[in-house]
Amino acid sequence: MEELSILVVGSVALDTVETPFARAEETLGGAASYFTTAASLYSQVNLVAVVGSDFPREHLEFWRRRTVDLSGLQMCEGRTFRWIARYHIDMNARDTLDTQLGVYAGFHPVIPGEYRDSELLFLANIQPELQMEVLEQVHAPRLTVLDSMELWIMTARAQLTEVIKRVDILLMSEEEVRQYTERASLVAGVHHLLDLGLKHVVVKQGSYGALLFSADGTFFSAPTYPLEEVVDPTGAGDAFAGGFLGYLSTVTPGPDGQYSIEDIRRGVVHGNIIGSFVCEDFSIGRLRGLTMGHVAERYQILVDCSHFDPQWQFGKSR
Ligand code: AMP
C-alpha cells in the first residue's frame, strides 16, 4: 500500500545536554525534531512548528532531503526554543536546568490547508493549549497520538486533561503516569487514563522497554534492545513515537478503518527500536544514516530474545 503522510506539531529546539561522560551544546533538539527525523525513515512527514531567526539552516536542508514538508514551519524574529538538561549516572534520570520558550511564547500553530485531512497526527510535546488548537484545525484523523512532559503536567494539568480526552493514544513515561494520576500503582494509573476515553496507553520505561495497555484489556510488554553504551537518551520518547507512527503509516488498516491490535503491538516494537538507536549519539546523530535494514536487524533480535516456549504446562516437563 501507499504510505500515509504524518502530521506532527511540537517543539523544535536547540538543546544543551550534559551526561556524566560528555556534553553537547546547542544541538538540534525538540520533540518534533526527533519525531520528524525518525518517522521520515518510513513516510513523508509534515512538520508544523516554529523556529527563531537564529536557527541553523543546515537542519532545514537535512529535513528537505528526507521528504519532510516544511511548509507548516514558521520562522519568526527571535530566539529558537532552548532546553538545557543534565543526566544522572543512571541515565534514566535527568534534571531540566532551563527551558527558554523563545519564539514558542507567541506561537500559534497554523495547519496548512493541505494537511488538515491528515490521517495520522502526532501531538508532540508542547503547551497543551497549542495541542488543542491543532485538534480544532484538523478534520478527522484516523489516529491521533499524544505526548507530554512533566512541565505541562505540573503547570497545565486541566488543559492537558482536555487534550487527553480528544486523542486515541497517549504516550507517557512511567514517572509521568504516576505524576499525572497520583496513583502509586502504575496499572491503577493506566486504568484511570483509559477511563478518560483513550484506546491505548503506552508507558515508556526508558531503558526497560515499553508497556501497552488497551481499552479492550490487551496488555503487551515490548522488550528493550540491550544497548552496551548510552551516549544521550534525549529524544528517545519522541523517536519512539516516530517509529510507532512511522510503522503504522506503512500498514493498511482494517475495513473499519482501525488498526488491529497486532499492528499496534508491532508499532510499539518499532518505537522501542528507533528509541534505542537515538540513545547511541547526541541529538539526531544516529538517525542520520539509519536504514530500514538496521531496523530489521534489531527487530529480529527482539523477536529472538522475547520468545519463550508457549507449550509449557505444569506437570508436563519436556
Ligand atoms: P524526551 O527526551 O523524549 O523527553 O524529549 C526531550 C526533547 O524535548 C528535547 O529535545 C527538548 O528540546 C524537548 N523539550 C524539553 N522540554 C520541553 C517542553 N517543556 N516543551 C516542549 N519540548 C520540550
Coordinates of C-alpha atoms and ligand atoms in Angstrom, one line a residue:
M1 CA 0.0 0.0 0.0
E2 CA 1.0 3.6 -0.3
E3 CA 2.3 5.1 2.9
L4 CA 0.2 7.8 4.6
S5 CA 1.9 11.0 5.4
I6 CA 2.1 12.0 9.0
L7 CA 1.3 15.4 10.5
V8 CA 3.4 16.4 13.6
V9 CA 3.2 19.5 15.7
G10 CA 5.6 20.1 18.6
S11 CA 8.8 21.7 19.7
V12 CA 11.9 22.3 17.5
A13 CA 14.7 23.3 19.8
L14 CA 18.4 23.8 20.3
D15 CA 19.4 21.6 23.2
T16 CA 22.4 21.7 25.5
V17 CA 22.8 18.3 27.1
E18 CA 25.3 17.1 29.7
T19 CA 25.8 13.5 30.6
P20 CA 28.3 12.2 33.2
F21 CA 30.6 11.5 30.3
A22 CA 30.1 14.2 27.7
R23 CA 28.4 17.4 26.7
A24 CA 26.8 18.7 23.6
E25 CA 25.9 22.4 23.1
E26 CA 23.0 23.8 21.0
T27 CA 22.4 20.7 19.0
L28 CA 19.2 20.1 17.1
G29 CA 16.6 19.0 19.6
G30 CA 12.9 19.3 20.3
A31 CA 10.2 16.7 20.4
A32 CA 9.1 17.4 16.9
S33 CA 12.6 17.2 15.5
Y34 CA 13.3 13.8 16.9
F35 CA 9.8 12.6 15.8
T36 CA 10.2 14.0 12.3
T37 CA 13.6 12.6 11.7
A38 CA 12.6 9.1 13.0
A39 CA 9.2 8.9 11.2
S40 CA 10.7 10.2 7.9
L41 CA 12.5 6.8 7.7
Y42 CA 9.1 5.3 6.9
S43 CA 7.0 8.0 5.2
Q44 CA 6.6 11.7 4.4
V45 CA 6.3 13.9 7.5
N46 CA 4.6 17.3 7.5
L47 CA 6.1 19.4 10.3
V48 CA 4.3 22.3 12.0
A49 CA 6.4 24.2 14.4
V50 CA 8.3 27.5 14.9
V51 CA 12.0 28.4 14.9
G52 CA 13.7 31.7 15.5
S53 CA 15.9 33.7 13.2
D54 CA 19.0 32.0 14.9
F55 CA 18.0 28.5 13.7
P56 CA 20.8 26.9 11.7
R57 CA 19.7 26.4 8.1
E58 CA 21.6 23.2 7.7
H59 CA 18.9 21.4 9.8
L60 CA 16.2 22.6 7.3
E61 CA 18.3 21.3 4.4
F62 CA 18.7 17.9 6.1
W63 CA 14.9 17.6 6.6
R64 CA 14.2 18.7 3.0
R65 CA 16.4 15.9 1.7
R66 CA 14.4 13.4 3.9
T67 CA 10.9 14.1 2.3
V68 CA 9.9 16.3 5.2
D69 CA 7.5 19.0 4.1
L70 CA 8.3 22.3 5.9
S71 CA 5.5 24.5 4.6
G72 CA 4.0 24.5 8.1
L73 CA 7.3 25.5 9.8
Q74 CA 7.1 29.2 10.8
M75 CA 10.2 31.3 11.0
C76 CA 9.9 34.2 13.4
E77 CA 12.1 37.0 14.5
G78 CA 13.6 36.0 17.9
R79 CA 15.3 33.1 19.6
T80 CA 14.6 29.4 18.9
F81 CA 13.3 27.3 21.9
R82 CA 16.2 26.2 24.1
W83 CA 16.4 23.4 26.6
I84 CA 19.3 22.6 28.9
A85 CA 19.4 19.3 30.9
R86 CA 21.8 17.2 32.8
Y87 CA 21.7 13.4 33.2
H88 CA 22.4 11.4 36.3
I89 CA 24.8 8.4 36.2
D90 CA 21.6 6.3 35.8
M91 CA 20.7 7.9 32.5
N92 CA 17.0 7.1 33.0
A93 CA 17.0 10.2 35.3
R94 CA 17.8 13.8 34.4
D95 CA 17.3 17.3 35.6
T96 CA 16.0 20.1 33.4
L97 CA 18.2 23.1 34.2
D98 CA 16.5 25.6 31.9
T99 CA 13.6 25.9 29.4
Q100 CA 13.5 29.0 27.3
L101 CA 10.4 29.1 25.2
G102 CA 11.7 31.9 22.9
V103 CA 9.5 32.1 19.8
Y104 CA 7.2 29.4 21.2
A105 CA 5.9 32.0 23.7
G106 CA 3.9 33.8 21.0
F107 CA 3.4 30.7 18.7
H108 CA 0.1 29.6 17.4
P109 CA 0.1 26.6 15.1
V110 CA -1.4 27.1 11.7
I111 CA -2.1 23.9 9.9
P112 CA -1.8 24.4 6.1
G113 CA -5.0 23.5 4.3
E114 CA -3.5 20.5 2.6
Y115 CA -2.5 19.0 5.9
R116 CA -6.0 19.3 7.5
D117 CA -7.2 15.9 6.2
S118 CA -4.1 14.1 7.6
E119 CA -4.9 10.6 8.7
L120 CA -2.1 10.3 11.2
L121 CA -1.5 13.0 13.7
F122 CA 1.2 13.3 16.4
L123 CA 0.8 15.9 19.0
A124 CA 4.4 16.1 20.2
N125 CA 5.4 17.7 23.5
I126 CA 4.4 21.4 23.5
Q127 CA 2.0 23.5 25.6
P128 CA -1.4 21.6 25.8
E129 CA -3.4 24.7 24.7
L130 CA -1.4 24.7 21.5
Q131 CA -2.1 20.9 21.1
M132 CA -5.8 21.7 21.4
E133 CA -5.5 24.4 18.8
V134 CA -4.2 21.8 16.4
L135 CA -7.1 19.4 17.2
E136 CA -9.5 22.3 16.4
Q137 CA -8.0 22.6 12.9
V138 CA -7.7 19.1 11.7
H139 CA -10.8 17.3 10.3
A140 CA -11.0 13.6 11.3
P141 CA -7.6 11.9 11.6
R142 CA -7.7 8.1 11.7
L143 CA -5.3 8.0 14.6
T144 CA -4.2 10.8 17.0
V145 CA -1.3 10.2 19.3
L146 CA -0.3 12.5 22.2
D147 CA 2.9 13.0 24.1
S148 CA 3.5 15.4 27.0
M149 CA 6.0 16.2 29.7
E150 CA 6.3 16.8 33.5
L151 CA 6.3 20.6 33.0
W152 CA 2.8 20.6 31.5
I153 CA 1.5 18.0 34.0
M154 CA 2.6 20.4 36.7
T155 CA 1.6 23.7 35.1
A156 CA -1.3 23.0 32.7
R157 CA -3.0 19.9 34.0
A158 CA -6.6 20.9 33.2
Q159 CA -5.7 21.8 29.6
L160 CA -3.7 18.6 29.3
T161 CA -6.7 16.6 30.5
E162 CA -8.9 18.2 27.8
V163 CA -6.4 17.1 25.2
I164 CA -6.2 13.6 26.5
K165 CA -9.9 13.2 26.2
R166 CA -9.8 14.0 22.5
V167 CA -7.0 11.6 21.4
D168 CA -6.7 7.9 20.7
I169 CA -3.3 7.0 22.1
L170 CA -1.3 8.6 24.9
L171 CA 2.4 8.0 25.3
M172 CA 3.7 8.6 28.9
S173 CA 6.8 7.7 30.8
E174 CA 6.1 5.6 33.9
E175 CA 7.0 8.5 36.2
E176 CA 4.6 10.8 34.3
V177 CA 1.8 8.4 34.7
R178 CA 2.4 8.5 38.5
Q179 CA 2.6 12.3 38.5
Y180 CA -0.5 12.8 36.4
T181 CA -2.7 10.2 38.0
E182 CA -1.3 10.4 41.6
R183 CA -1.7 6.6 41.8
A184 CA 1.1 4.6 43.4
S185 CA 0.2 1.6 41.2
L186 CA 1.2 2.0 37.6
V187 CA -1.7 -0.3 36.5
A188 CA -4.2 1.6 38.5
G189 CA -2.9 4.9 37.0
V190 CA -3.2 3.5 33.5
H191 CA -6.8 2.4 34.1
H192 CA -7.6 5.9 35.3
L193 CA -6.1 7.2 32.0
L194 CA -8.1 4.7 29.9
D195 CA -11.2 5.8 31.7
L196 CA -10.7 9.2 30.1
G197 CA -11.6 7.6 26.8
L198 CA -8.2 6.6 25.4
K199 CA -8.0 3.5 23.2
H200 CA -4.4 2.7 24.2
V201 CA -1.8 4.0 26.7
V202 CA 1.8 3.3 26.0
V203 CA 4.0 3.5 29.1
K204 CA 7.6 4.3 28.2
Q205 CA 10.1 2.8 30.7
G206 CA 13.4 4.2 29.5
S207 CA 16.0 1.5 29.2
Y208 CA 13.5 -1.1 30.3
G209 CA 11.2 -1.1 27.3
A210 CA 7.6 -0.1 26.9
L211 CA 4.2 -1.4 28.0
L212 CA 1.0 -1.3 26.0
F213 CA -2.4 -1.2 27.8
S214 CA -5.5 -1.1 25.7
A215 CA -9.2 -0.3 26.4
D216 CA -10.1 -3.8 25.2
G217 CA -8.0 -5.3 28.0
T218 CA -4.8 -6.1 26.0
F219 CA -1.5 -5.9 27.8
F220 CA 1.7 -6.2 25.9
S221 CA 5.3 -5.8 27.2
A222 CA 7.8 -4.8 24.5
P223 CA 11.3 -5.8 25.2
T224 CA 14.2 -3.3 25.1
Y225 CA 17.2 -3.6 22.9
P226 CA 20.2 -4.1 25.2
L227 CA 22.5 -1.2 24.4
E228 CA 26.0 -1.5 25.6
E229 CA 26.6 2.2 25.7
V230 CA 24.1 5.0 26.1
V231 CA 25.5 8.3 24.9
D232 CA 22.5 10.5 25.3
P233 CA 18.9 9.3 25.8
T234 CA 17.3 12.7 24.9
G235 CA 14.5 12.4 22.4
A236 CA 14.2 8.6 22.9
G237 CA 10.5 9.1 23.7
D238 CA 9.9 11.3 20.6
A239 CA 11.8 8.9 18.4
F240 CA 9.8 6.1 19.9
A241 CA 6.7 7.9 18.7
G242 CA 8.3 8.3 15.3
G243 CA 9.0 4.6 15.0
F244 CA 5.5 3.8 16.2
L245 CA 3.5 6.1 13.9
G246 CA 6.1 5.6 11.1
Y247 CA 5.5 1.9 11.1
L248 CA 1.7 2.4 11.3
S249 CA 1.9 4.7 8.3
T250 CA 3.0 1.7 6.2
V251 CA 0.2 -0.6 7.3
T252 CA -3.3 -0.9 5.7
P253 CA -5.9 -0.6 8.4
G254 CA -8.9 -3.0 8.6
P255 CA -12.2 -2.5 6.7
D256 CA -13.4 -0.5 9.7
G257 CA -10.6 2.0 9.3
Q258 CA -8.9 0.8 12.5
Y259 CA -5.5 -0.7 13.1
S260 CA -5.5 -4.2 14.6
I261 CA -4.0 -4.8 18.0
E262 CA -1.3 -6.8 16.2
D263 CA -0.4 -3.6 14.2
I264 CA -0.3 -1.6 17.4
R265 CA 1.9 -4.1 19.1
R266 CA 4.4 -4.1 16.1
G267 CA 4.3 -0.3 16.2
V268 CA 5.4 -0.4 19.9
V269 CA 8.3 -2.7 18.9
H270 CA 9.3 -0.3 16.1
G271 CA 9.1 2.5 18.7
N272 CA 11.5 0.7 21.0
I273 CA 13.9 0.0 18.2
I274 CA 14.1 3.6 16.9
G275 CA 14.3 4.9 20.5
S276 CA 17.3 2.6 21.1
F277 CA 19.1 4.0 18.1
V278 CA 18.7 7.6 19.2
C279 CA 20.4 6.9 22.5
E280 CA 23.6 6.0 20.7
D281 CA 24.6 9.5 19.9
F282 CA 23.7 13.1 20.8
S283 CA 20.9 14.8 19.1
I284 CA 19.6 13.0 15.9
G285 CA 23.2 11.9 15.1
R286 CA 22.4 8.2 15.0
L287 CA 19.3 8.6 12.9
R288 CA 21.0 10.4 10.0
G289 CA 22.5 7.3 8.4
L290 CA 20.0 4.8 9.7
T291 CA 18.3 2.5 7.2
M292 CA 15.4 0.0 7.4
G293 CA 18.0 -2.7 7.2
H294 CA 19.3 -1.6 10.6
V295 CA 15.8 -1.5 12.0
A296 CA 15.1 -5.0 10.6
E297 CA 18.2 -6.4 12.3
R298 CA 17.2 -5.2 15.7
Y299 CA 13.6 -6.3 15.1
Q300 CA 14.8 -9.9 14.7
I301 CA 17.0 -9.7 17.8
L302 CA 14.0 -8.5 19.8
V303 CA 11.8 -11.4 18.4
D304 CA 14.5 -13.9 19.4
C305 CA 15.1 -12.5 22.9
S306 CA 11.5 -12.2 23.8
H307 CA 10.3 -15.6 22.5
F308 CA 9.7 -18.3 25.0
D309 CA 8.1 -21.7 24.9
P310 CA 4.3 -21.2 24.8
Q311 CA 3.7 -25.0 25.2
W312 CA 4.9 -25.4 28.8
Q313 CA 2.3 -26.8 31.2
F314 CA 2.5 -27.8 34.8
G315 CA 3.3 -31.5 35.1
K316 CA 4.4 -31.9 31.5
S317 CA 8.1 -31.4 31.5
R318 CA 9.9 -31.6 28.2
Ligands
AMP1 P1 12.4 13.4 25.6 O1 13.8 13.0 25.9 O2 11.8 12.4 24.7 O3 11.6 13.7 26.8 O4 12.4 14.7 24.8 C1 13.3 15.7 25.0 C2 13.2 16.8 24.0 O5 12.0 17.6 24.3 C3 14.3 17.8 24.0 O6 14.9 17.8 22.7 C4 13.8 19.2 24.3 O7 14.2 20.2 23.4 C5 12.3 19.0 24.2 N1 11.6 19.7 25.4 C6 12.1 19.8 26.6 N2 11.2 20.4 27.4 C7 10.1 20.7 26.6 C8 8.9 21.4 26.8 N3 8.6 21.9 28.0 N4 8.0 21.5 25.8 C9 8.4 21.0 24.6 N5 9.5 20.4 24.3 C10 10.4 20.2 25.3

